[in-house]
Short mmCIF file of C-alpha atoms in Angstrom, two decimals:
data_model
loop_
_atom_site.label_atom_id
_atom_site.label_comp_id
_atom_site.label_asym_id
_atom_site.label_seq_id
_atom_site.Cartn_x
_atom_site.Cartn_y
_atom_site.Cartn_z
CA UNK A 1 0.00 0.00 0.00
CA UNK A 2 2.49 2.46 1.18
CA UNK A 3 4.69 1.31 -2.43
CA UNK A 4 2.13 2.17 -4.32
CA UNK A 5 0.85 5.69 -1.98
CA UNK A 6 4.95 6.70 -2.95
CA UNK A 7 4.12 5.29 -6.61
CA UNK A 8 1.54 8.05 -7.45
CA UNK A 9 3.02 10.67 -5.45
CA UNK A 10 6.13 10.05 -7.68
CA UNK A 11 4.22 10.23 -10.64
CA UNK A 12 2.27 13.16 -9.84
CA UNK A 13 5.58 14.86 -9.01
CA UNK A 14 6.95 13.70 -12.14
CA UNK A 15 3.97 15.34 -14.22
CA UNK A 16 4.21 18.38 -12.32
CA UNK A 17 8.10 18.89 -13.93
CA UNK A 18 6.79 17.85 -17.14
CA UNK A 19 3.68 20.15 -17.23
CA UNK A 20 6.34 23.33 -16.18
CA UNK A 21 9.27 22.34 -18.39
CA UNK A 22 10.05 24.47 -21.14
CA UNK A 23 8.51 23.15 -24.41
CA UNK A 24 10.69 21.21 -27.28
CA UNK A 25 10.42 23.84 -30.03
CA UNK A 26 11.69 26.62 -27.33
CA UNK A 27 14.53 24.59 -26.00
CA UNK A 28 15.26 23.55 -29.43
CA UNK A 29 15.25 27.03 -30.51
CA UNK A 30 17.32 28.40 -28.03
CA UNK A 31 20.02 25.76 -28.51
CA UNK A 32 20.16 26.68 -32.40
CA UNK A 33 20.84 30.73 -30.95
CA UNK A 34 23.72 28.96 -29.04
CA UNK A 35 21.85 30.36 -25.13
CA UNK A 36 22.15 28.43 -22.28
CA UNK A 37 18.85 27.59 -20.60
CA UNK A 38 20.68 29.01 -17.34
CA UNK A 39 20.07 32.48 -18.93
CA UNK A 40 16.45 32.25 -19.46
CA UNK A 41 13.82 32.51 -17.84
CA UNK A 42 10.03 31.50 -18.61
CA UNK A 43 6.41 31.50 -16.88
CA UNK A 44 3.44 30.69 -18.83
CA UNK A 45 0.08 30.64 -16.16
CA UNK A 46 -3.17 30.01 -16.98
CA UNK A 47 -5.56 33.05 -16.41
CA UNK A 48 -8.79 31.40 -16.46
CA UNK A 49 -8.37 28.78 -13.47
CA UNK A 50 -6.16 28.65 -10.23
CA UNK A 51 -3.86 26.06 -11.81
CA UNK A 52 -0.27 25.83 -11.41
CA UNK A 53 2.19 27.57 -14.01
CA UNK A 54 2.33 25.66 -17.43
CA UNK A 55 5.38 26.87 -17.79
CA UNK A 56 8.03 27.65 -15.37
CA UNK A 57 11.80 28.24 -15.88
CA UNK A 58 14.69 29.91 -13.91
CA UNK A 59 11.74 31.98 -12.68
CA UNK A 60 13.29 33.42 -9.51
CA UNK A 61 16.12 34.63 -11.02
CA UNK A 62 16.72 38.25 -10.92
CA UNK A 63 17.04 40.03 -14.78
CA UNK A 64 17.24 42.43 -16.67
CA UNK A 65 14.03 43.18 -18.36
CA UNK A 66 14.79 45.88 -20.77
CA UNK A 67 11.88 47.15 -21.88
CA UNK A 68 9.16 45.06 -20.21
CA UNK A 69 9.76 47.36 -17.29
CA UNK A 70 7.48 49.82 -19.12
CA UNK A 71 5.17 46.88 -18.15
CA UNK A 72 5.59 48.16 -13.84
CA UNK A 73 5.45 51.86 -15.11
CA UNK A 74 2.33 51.77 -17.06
CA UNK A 75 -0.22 49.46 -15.15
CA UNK A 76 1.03 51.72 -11.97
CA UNK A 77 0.25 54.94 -14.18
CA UNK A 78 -2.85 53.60 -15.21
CA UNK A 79 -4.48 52.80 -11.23
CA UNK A 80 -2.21 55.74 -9.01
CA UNK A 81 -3.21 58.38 -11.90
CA UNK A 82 -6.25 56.84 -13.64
CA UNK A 83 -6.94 56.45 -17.09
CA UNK A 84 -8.58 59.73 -17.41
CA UNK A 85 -6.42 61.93 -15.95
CA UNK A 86 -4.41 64.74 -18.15
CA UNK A 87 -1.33 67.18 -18.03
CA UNK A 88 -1.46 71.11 -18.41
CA UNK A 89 0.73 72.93 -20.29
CA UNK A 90 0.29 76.52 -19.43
CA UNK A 91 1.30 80.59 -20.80
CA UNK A 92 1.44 82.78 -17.92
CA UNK A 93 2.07 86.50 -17.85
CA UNK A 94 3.25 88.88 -14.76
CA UNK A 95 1.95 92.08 -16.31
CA UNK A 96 -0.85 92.54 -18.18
CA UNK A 97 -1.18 92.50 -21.63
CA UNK A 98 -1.73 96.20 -23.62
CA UNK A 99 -5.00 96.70 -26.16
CA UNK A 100 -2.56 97.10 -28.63
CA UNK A 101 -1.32 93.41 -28.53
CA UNK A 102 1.73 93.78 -26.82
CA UNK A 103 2.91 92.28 -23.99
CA UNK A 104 5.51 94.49 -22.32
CA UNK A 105 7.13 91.93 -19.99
CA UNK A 106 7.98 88.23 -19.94
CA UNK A 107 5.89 85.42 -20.88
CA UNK A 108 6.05 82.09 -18.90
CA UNK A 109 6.00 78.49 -19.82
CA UNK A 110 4.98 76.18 -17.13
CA UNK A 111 5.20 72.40 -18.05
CA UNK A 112 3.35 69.92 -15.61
CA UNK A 113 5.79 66.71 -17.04
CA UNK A 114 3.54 66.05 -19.90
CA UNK A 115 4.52 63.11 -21.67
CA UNK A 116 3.24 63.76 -25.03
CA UNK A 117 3.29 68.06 -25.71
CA UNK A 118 4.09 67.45 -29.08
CA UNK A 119 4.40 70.11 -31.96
CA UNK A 120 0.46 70.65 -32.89
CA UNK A 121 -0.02 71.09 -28.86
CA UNK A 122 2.46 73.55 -28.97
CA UNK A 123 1.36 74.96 -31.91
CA UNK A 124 -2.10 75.40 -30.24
CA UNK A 125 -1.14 77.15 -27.32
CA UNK A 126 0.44 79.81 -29.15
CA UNK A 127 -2.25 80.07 -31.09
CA UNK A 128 -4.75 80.55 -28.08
CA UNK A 129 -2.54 83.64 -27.21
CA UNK A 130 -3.07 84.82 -30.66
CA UNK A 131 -6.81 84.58 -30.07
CA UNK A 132 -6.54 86.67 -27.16
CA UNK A 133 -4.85 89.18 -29.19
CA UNK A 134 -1.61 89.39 -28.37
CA UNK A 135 0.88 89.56 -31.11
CA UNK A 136 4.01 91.02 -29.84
CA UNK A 137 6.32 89.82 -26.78
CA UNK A 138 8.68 92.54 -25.59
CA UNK A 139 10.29 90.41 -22.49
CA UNK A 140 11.89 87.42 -22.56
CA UNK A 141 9.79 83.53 -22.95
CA UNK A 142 10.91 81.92 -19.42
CA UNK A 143 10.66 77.91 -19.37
CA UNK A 144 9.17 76.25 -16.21
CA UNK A 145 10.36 73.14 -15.47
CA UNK A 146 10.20 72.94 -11.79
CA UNK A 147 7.34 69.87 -11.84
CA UNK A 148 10.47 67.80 -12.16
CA UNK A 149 13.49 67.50 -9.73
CA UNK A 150 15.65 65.97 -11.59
CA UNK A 151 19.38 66.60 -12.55
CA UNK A 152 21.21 67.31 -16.18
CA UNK A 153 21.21 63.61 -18.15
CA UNK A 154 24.34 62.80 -19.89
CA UNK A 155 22.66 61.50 -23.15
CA UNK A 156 25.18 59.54 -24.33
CA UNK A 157 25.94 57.74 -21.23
CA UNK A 158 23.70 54.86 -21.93
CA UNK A 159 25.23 53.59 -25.21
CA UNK A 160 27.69 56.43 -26.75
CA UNK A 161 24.75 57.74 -29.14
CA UNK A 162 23.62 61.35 -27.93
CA UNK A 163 21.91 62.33 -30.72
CA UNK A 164 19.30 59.51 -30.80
CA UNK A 165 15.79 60.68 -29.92
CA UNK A 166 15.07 57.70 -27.31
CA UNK A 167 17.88 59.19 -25.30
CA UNK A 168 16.52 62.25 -23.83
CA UNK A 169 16.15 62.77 -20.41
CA UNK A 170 12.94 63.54 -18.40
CA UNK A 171 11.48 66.71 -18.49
CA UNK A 172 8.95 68.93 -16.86
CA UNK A 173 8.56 70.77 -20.08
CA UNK A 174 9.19 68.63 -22.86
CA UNK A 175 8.37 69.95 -25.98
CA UNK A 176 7.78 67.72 -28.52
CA UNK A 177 10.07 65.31 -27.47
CA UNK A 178 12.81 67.19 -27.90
CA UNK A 179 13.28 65.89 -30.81
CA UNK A 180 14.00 66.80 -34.79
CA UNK A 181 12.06 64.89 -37.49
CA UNK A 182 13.64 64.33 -40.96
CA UNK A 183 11.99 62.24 -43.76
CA UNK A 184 14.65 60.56 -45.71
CA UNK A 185 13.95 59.54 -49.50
CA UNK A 186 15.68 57.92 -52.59
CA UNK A 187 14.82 60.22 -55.70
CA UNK A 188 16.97 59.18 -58.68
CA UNK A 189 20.54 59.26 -57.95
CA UNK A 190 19.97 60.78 -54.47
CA UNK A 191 18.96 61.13 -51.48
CA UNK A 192 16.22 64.13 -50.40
CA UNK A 193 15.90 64.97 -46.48
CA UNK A 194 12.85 67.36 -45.50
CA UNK A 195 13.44 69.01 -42.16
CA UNK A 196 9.93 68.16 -40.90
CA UNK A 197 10.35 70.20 -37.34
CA UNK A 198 10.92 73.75 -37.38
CA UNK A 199 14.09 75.28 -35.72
CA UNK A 200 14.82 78.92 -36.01
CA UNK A 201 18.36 78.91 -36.49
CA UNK A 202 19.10 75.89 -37.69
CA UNK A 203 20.97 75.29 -40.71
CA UNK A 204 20.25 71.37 -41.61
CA UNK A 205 23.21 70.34 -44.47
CA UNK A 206 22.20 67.26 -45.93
CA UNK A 207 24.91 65.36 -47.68
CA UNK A 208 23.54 61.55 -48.15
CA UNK A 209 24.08 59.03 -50.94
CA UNK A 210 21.78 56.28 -52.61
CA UNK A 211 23.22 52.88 -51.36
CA UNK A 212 22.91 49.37 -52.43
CA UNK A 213 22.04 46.55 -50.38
CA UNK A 214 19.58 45.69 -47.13
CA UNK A 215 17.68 48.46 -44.99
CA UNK A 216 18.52 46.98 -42.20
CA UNK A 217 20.76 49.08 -39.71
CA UNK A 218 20.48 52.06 -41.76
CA UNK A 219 20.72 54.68 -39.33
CA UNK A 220 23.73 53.14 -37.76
CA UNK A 221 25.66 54.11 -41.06
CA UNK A 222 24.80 57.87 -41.20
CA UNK A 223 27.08 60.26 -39.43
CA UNK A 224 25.63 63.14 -37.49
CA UNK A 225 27.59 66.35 -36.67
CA UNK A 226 26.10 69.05 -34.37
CA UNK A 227 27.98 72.29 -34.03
CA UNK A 228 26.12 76.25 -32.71
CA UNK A 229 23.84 76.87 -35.22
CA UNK A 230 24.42 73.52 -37.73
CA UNK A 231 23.63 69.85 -38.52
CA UNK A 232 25.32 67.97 -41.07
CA UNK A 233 23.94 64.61 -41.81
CA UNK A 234 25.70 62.35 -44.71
CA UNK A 235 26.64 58.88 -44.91
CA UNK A 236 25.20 56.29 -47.26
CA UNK A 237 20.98 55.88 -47.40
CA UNK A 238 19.90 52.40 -49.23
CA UNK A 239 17.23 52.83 -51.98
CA UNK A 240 15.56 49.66 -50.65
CA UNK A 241 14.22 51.63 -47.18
CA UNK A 242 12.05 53.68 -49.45
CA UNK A 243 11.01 56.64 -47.02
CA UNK A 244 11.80 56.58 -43.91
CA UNK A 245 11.77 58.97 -40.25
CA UNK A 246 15.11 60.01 -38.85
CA UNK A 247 14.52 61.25 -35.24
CA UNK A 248 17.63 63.52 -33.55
CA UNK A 249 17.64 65.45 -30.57
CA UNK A 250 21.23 67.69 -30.92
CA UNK A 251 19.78 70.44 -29.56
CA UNK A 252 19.72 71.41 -25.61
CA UNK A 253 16.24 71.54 -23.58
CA UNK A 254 16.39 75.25 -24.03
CA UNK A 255 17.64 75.62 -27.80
CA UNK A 256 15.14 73.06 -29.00
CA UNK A 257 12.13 75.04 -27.25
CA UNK A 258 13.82 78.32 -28.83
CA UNK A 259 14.30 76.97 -32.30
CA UNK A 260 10.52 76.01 -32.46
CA UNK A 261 9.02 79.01 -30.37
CA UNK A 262 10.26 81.55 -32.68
CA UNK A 263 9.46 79.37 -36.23
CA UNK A 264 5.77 78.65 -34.72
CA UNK A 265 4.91 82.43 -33.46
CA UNK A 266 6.41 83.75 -36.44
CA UNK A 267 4.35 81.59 -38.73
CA UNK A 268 1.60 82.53 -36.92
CA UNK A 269 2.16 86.36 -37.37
CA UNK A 270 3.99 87.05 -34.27
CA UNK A 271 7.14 89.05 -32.96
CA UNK A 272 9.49 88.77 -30.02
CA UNK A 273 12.25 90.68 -29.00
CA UNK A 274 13.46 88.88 -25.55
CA UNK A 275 15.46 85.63 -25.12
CA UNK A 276 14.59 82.13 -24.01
CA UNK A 277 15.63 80.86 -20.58
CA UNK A 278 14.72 79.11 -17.60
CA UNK A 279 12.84 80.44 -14.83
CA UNK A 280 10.20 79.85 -12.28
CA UNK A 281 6.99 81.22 -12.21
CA UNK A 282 6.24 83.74 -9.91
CA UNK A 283 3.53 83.72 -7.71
CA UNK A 284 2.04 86.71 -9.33
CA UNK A 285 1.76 85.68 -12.34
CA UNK A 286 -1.90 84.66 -14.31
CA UNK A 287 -3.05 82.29 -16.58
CA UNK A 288 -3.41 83.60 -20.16
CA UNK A 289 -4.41 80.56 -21.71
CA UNK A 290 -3.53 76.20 -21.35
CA UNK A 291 -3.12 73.21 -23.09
CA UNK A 292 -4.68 70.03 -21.85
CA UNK A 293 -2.83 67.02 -22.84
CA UNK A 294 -4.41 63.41 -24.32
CA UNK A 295 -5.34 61.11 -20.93
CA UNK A 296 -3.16 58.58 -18.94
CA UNK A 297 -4.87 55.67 -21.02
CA UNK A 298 -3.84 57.14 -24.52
CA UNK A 299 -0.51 58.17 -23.03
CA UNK A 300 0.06 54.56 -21.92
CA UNK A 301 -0.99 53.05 -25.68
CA UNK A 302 1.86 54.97 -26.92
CA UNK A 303 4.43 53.92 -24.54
CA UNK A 304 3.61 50.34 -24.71
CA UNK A 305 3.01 50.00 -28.52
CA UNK A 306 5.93 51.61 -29.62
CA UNK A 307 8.17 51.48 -26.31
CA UNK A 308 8.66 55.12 -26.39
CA UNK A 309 10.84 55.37 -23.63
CA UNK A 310 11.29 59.33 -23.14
CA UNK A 311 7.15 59.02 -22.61
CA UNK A 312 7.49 56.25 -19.87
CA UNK A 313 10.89 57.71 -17.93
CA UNK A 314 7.34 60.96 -17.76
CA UNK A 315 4.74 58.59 -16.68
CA UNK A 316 7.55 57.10 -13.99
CA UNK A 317 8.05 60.34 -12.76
CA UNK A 318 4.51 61.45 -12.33
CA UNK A 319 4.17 59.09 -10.43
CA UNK A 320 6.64 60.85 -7.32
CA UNK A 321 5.06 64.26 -8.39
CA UNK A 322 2.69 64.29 -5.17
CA UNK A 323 3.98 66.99 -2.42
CA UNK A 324 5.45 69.63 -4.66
CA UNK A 325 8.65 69.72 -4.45
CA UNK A 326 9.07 68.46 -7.80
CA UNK A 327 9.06 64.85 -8.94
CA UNK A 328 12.46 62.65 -8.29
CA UNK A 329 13.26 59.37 -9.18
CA UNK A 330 13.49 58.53 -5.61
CA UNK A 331 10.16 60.09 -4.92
CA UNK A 332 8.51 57.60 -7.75
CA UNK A 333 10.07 54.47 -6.35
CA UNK A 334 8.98 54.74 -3.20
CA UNK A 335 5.24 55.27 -4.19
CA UNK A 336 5.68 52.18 -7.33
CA UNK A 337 6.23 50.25 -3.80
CA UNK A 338 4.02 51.44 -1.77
CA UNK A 339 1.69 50.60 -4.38
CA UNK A 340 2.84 46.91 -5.05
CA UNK A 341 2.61 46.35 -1.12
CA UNK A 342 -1.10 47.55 -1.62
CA UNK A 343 -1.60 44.92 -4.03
CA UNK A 344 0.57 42.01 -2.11
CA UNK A 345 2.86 41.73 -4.41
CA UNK A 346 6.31 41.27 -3.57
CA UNK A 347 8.67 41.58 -5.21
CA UNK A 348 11.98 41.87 -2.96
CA UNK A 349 14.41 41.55 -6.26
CA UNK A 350 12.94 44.71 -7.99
CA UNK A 351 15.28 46.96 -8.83
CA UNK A 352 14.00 50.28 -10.27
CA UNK A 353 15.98 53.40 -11.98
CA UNK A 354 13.78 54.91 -14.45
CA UNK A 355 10.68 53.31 -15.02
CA UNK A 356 11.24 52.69 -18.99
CA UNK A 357 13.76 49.78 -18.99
CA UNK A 358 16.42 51.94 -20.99
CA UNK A 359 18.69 50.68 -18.01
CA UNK A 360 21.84 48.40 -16.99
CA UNK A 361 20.69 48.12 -13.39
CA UNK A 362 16.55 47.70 -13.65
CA UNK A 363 15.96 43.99 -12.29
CA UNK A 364 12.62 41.77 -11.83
CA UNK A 365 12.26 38.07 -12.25
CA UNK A 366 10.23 36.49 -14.42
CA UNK A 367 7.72 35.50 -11.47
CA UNK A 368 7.54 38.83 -10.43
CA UNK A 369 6.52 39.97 -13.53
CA UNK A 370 3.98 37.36 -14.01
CA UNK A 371 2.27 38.14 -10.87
CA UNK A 372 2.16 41.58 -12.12
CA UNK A 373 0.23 40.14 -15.30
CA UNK A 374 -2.04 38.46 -13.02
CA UNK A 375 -2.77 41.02 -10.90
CA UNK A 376 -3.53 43.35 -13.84
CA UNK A 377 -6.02 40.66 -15.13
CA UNK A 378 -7.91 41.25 -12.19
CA UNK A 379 -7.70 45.30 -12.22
CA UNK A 380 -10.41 47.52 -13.45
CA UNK A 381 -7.83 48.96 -15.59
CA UNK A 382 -7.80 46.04 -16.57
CA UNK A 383 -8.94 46.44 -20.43
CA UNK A 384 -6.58 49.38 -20.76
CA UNK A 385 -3.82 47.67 -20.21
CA UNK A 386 -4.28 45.08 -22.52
CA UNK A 387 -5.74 47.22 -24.94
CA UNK A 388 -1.58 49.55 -25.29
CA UNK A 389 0.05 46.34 -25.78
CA UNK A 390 1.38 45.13 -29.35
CA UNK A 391 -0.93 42.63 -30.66
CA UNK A 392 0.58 39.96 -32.74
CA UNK A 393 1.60 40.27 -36.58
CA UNK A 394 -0.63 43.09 -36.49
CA UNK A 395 0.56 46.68 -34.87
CA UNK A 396 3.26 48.18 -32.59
CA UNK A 397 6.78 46.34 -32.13
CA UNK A 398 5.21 43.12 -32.69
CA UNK A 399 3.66 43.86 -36.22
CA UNK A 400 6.30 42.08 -38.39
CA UNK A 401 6.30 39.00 -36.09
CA UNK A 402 4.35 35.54 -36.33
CA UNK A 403 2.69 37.33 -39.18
CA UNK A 404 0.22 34.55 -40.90
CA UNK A 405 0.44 32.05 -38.23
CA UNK A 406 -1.69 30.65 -35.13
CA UNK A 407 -0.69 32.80 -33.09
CA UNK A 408 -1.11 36.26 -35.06
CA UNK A 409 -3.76 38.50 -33.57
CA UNK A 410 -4.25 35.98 -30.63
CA UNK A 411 -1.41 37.87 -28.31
CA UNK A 412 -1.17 41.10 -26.73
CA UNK A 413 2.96 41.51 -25.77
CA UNK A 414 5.56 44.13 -24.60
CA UNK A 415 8.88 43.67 -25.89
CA UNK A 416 12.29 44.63 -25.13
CA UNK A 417 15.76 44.60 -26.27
CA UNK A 418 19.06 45.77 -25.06
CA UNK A 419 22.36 44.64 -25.65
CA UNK A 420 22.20 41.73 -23.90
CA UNK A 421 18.73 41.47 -22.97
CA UNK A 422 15.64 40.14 -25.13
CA UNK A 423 12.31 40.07 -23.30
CA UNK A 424 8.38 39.54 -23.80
CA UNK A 425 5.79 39.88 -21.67
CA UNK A 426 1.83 39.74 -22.14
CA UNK A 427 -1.02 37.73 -22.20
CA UNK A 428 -1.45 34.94 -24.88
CA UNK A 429 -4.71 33.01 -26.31
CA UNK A 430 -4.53 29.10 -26.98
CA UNK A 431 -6.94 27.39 -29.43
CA UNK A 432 -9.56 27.23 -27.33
CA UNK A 433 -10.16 31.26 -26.20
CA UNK A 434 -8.49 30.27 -22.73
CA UNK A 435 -5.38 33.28 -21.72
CA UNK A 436 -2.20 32.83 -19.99
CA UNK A 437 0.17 35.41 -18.91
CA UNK A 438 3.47 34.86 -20.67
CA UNK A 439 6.80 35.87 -19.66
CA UNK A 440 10.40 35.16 -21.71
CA UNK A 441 13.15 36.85 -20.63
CA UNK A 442 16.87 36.75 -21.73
CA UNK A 443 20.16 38.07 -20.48
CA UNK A 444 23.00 36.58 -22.69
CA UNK A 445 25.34 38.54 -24.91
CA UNK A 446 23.76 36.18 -27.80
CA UNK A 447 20.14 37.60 -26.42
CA UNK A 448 19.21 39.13 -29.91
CA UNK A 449 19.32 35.62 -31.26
CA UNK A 450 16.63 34.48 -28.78
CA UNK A 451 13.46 36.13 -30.99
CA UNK A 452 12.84 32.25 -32.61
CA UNK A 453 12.70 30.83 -29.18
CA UNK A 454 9.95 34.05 -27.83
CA UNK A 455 8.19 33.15 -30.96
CA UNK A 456 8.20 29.49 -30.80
CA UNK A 457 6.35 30.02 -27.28
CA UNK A 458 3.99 32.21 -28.18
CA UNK A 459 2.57 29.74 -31.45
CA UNK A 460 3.01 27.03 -28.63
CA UNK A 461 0.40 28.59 -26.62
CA UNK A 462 -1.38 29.60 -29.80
CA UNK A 463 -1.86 26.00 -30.97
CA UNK A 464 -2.81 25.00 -27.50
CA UNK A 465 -6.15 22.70 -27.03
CA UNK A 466 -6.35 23.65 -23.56
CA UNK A 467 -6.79 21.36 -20.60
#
């Protein structure tokens, strides 16, 4: 009796292994990318029953998430904020402004940390002044960015390339990114480059040639040269990218708002005769007129689709933006926490820096993150979670992959890469309409090799009968 009691118990056990072991076409596709199942780790649980884990792998282990962080940042944003809430962007004035359209002293800028004031926002609240009637600015345009507490970001610290947009440092008034758009395309022989953001000031000296071969890594081959007053871009473009969107940000905080204060007003039939700089507002000061930004929900969809990670390093730091002081990194952590013990979750490896996963030190296990999943499941922000994540072969970062297979539209899934790092996180259909929370991270310097194996789980799930 007892042999056979031990028998079962055995086999049970036995099952259990089976049921979380990592399946064939995933190990099999992680040997091919030469990683070491040591540097994985996997969690695949069932949503729609209080099962164990289907799959489970290394999940303790502490990693680096890359961008799946955004993951923390975002479902926090959503509940601490709400879905509905907005930013405001306002144009304040210390004196008043004359019947002839002039104002005779400064006009102030006060950001709130808006994620997303992009060009047309700007371009609105200048016009609301406009409106108002005034036309001419004798003092100076003084930029508000006290909202934020945060100091000067080296941005080429993180990977030796300053210039690129998704390197800009938190804000409390970012304008439009901070960012230059250029559309790149082929035209006979050549290359032609539009400057697509204005910049007073700016001379843009476009010396590119039509190349031959693949599209892929094209930006890595152009060479970018900033200097006071001039951008030089040249370098090889191939004719096979078509047209394309070159983002830069050479320009300081300051000098970007500049450039594109005095194109925009003077489009609009405006003149100024002060300088830009930063200030605070004083206490004096009144509203002239505001610009209310798109809510947390659709601020959220943006980060998570397309892993913007300037908008998500803004959504982390609204999140410490309570008592007034100005918003810290430090202040943001400590309420992300606060929060998670609210929601008993623990996670005791969690290592935070800024909230978009554009880090070396950010650390969470693959557990952890899958309790997170669960947790959301449960939330009554619930369906806008899942509604800013990449679905499938269909939109965001995940449009180009398991395109006209099982699994395409069926999965909703943040991604990240680093050097290094490979991740996915998200929730997954299987044949049968039942959902798991899936969770595939990767930290291996052969990481960007592990996209098969990611895939391989996903159409796993995908072509699942349940049970």
């Amino acid at each position: 009796m007892l042999r056979s009691l031990l028998g079962a118990a055995l086999f049970c056990w036995a099952g259990s292994l089976l049921a979380q072991a990592l399946p064939a076409s995933v190990t099999q596709a992680l040997a091919t990318a030469q990683i070491p199942l040591q540097s994985v780790a996997v969690v695949v649980q069932p949503l729609d029953n209080t099962g164990p884990p289907l799959v489970r792998h290394n999940a303790q282990a502490p990693m680096n998430p890359a961008s799946v962080m955004k993951l923390v940042t975002t479902y926090a944003a959503l509940e601490l904020l709400g879905p509905a809430a907005t930013w405001q962007t306002g144009a304040w004035a210390s004196v008043e402004p004359g019947a002839d359209g002039r104002l005779p002293g400064p006009l102030y800028l006060k950001g709130s940390g808006d994620p997303k004031f992009a060009l047309e926002s700007f371009w609105a609240l200048l016009r609301q002044l406009q409106v108002r009637g005034i036309r001419q600015i004798d003092g100076d345009l003084i930029l508000d960015r006290s909202v934020f507490n945060v100091p000067a970001l080296d941005p080429g610290a993180f990977d030796n390339k300053p210039m690129r947009a998704y390197n800009v440092g938190p804000d409390g008034l970012l304008v439009d990114f901070r960012a230059l758009r250029f559309t790149l395309k082929p035209e006979g022989n050549g290359v032609r480059l539009w400057s697509e953001t204005p910049s007073e000031g700016l001379q843009v000296d476009a010396r590119l040639t039509a190349g031959n071969g693949p599209c892929n890594g094209w930006r890595d081959r152009l060479e970018v040269r900033h200097s006071p007053g001039r951008l030089e871009i040249s370098g090889p473009y191939p004719v096979s990218c078509g047209e394309k969107s070159l983002y830069l940000a050479p320009l300081s905080a300051d000098s970007h708002v500049e450039g594109l204060f005095r194109a925009l007003w003077r489009e609009l039939g405006g003149s100024f005769k002060g300088r830009v700089r930063s200030g605070v507002l004083p206490p004096e000061a009144r509203l002239l007129a505001s610009q209310e930004s798109p809510p947390v929900a659709d601020m959220v969809r943006d980060v998570n689709k397309w892993s913007n990670n300037v908008m998500a390093r803004q959504l982390f730091l609204a999140l410490g933006n309570g008592d007034g002081s100005g918003a810290t990194e430090e202040k943001a952590a400590l309420r992300l926490r606060e929060w998670l013990r609210t929601k008993q979750l623990a996670f005791p490896e969690l290592v935070l820096e800024n909230g978009s996963g554009l880090s070396r030190r950010e650390r969470i296990s693959a557990a952890s993150l899958n309790q997170l999943l669960v947790s959301a499941w449960q939330s009554p922000v619930m369906p806008e979670l899942i509604a800013s994540l990449p679905i499938t072969g269909l939109d965001g970062t995940m449009k180009k992959r398991l395109n006209d297979t099982a699994a395409t539209g069926r999965a909703h899934i943040k991604t990240g890469t680093l050097d290094g790092v490979k991740s996915a996180a998200g929730y997954a259909l299987d044949a049968r309409g039942q959902r798991y929370a899936v969770t595939f991270l990767i930290n291996h310097p052969r990481a960007g090799a592990g996209q098969e194996a990611m895939d391989a789980l996903l159409l796993w799930v995908a072509q699942r009968q349940g049970g």
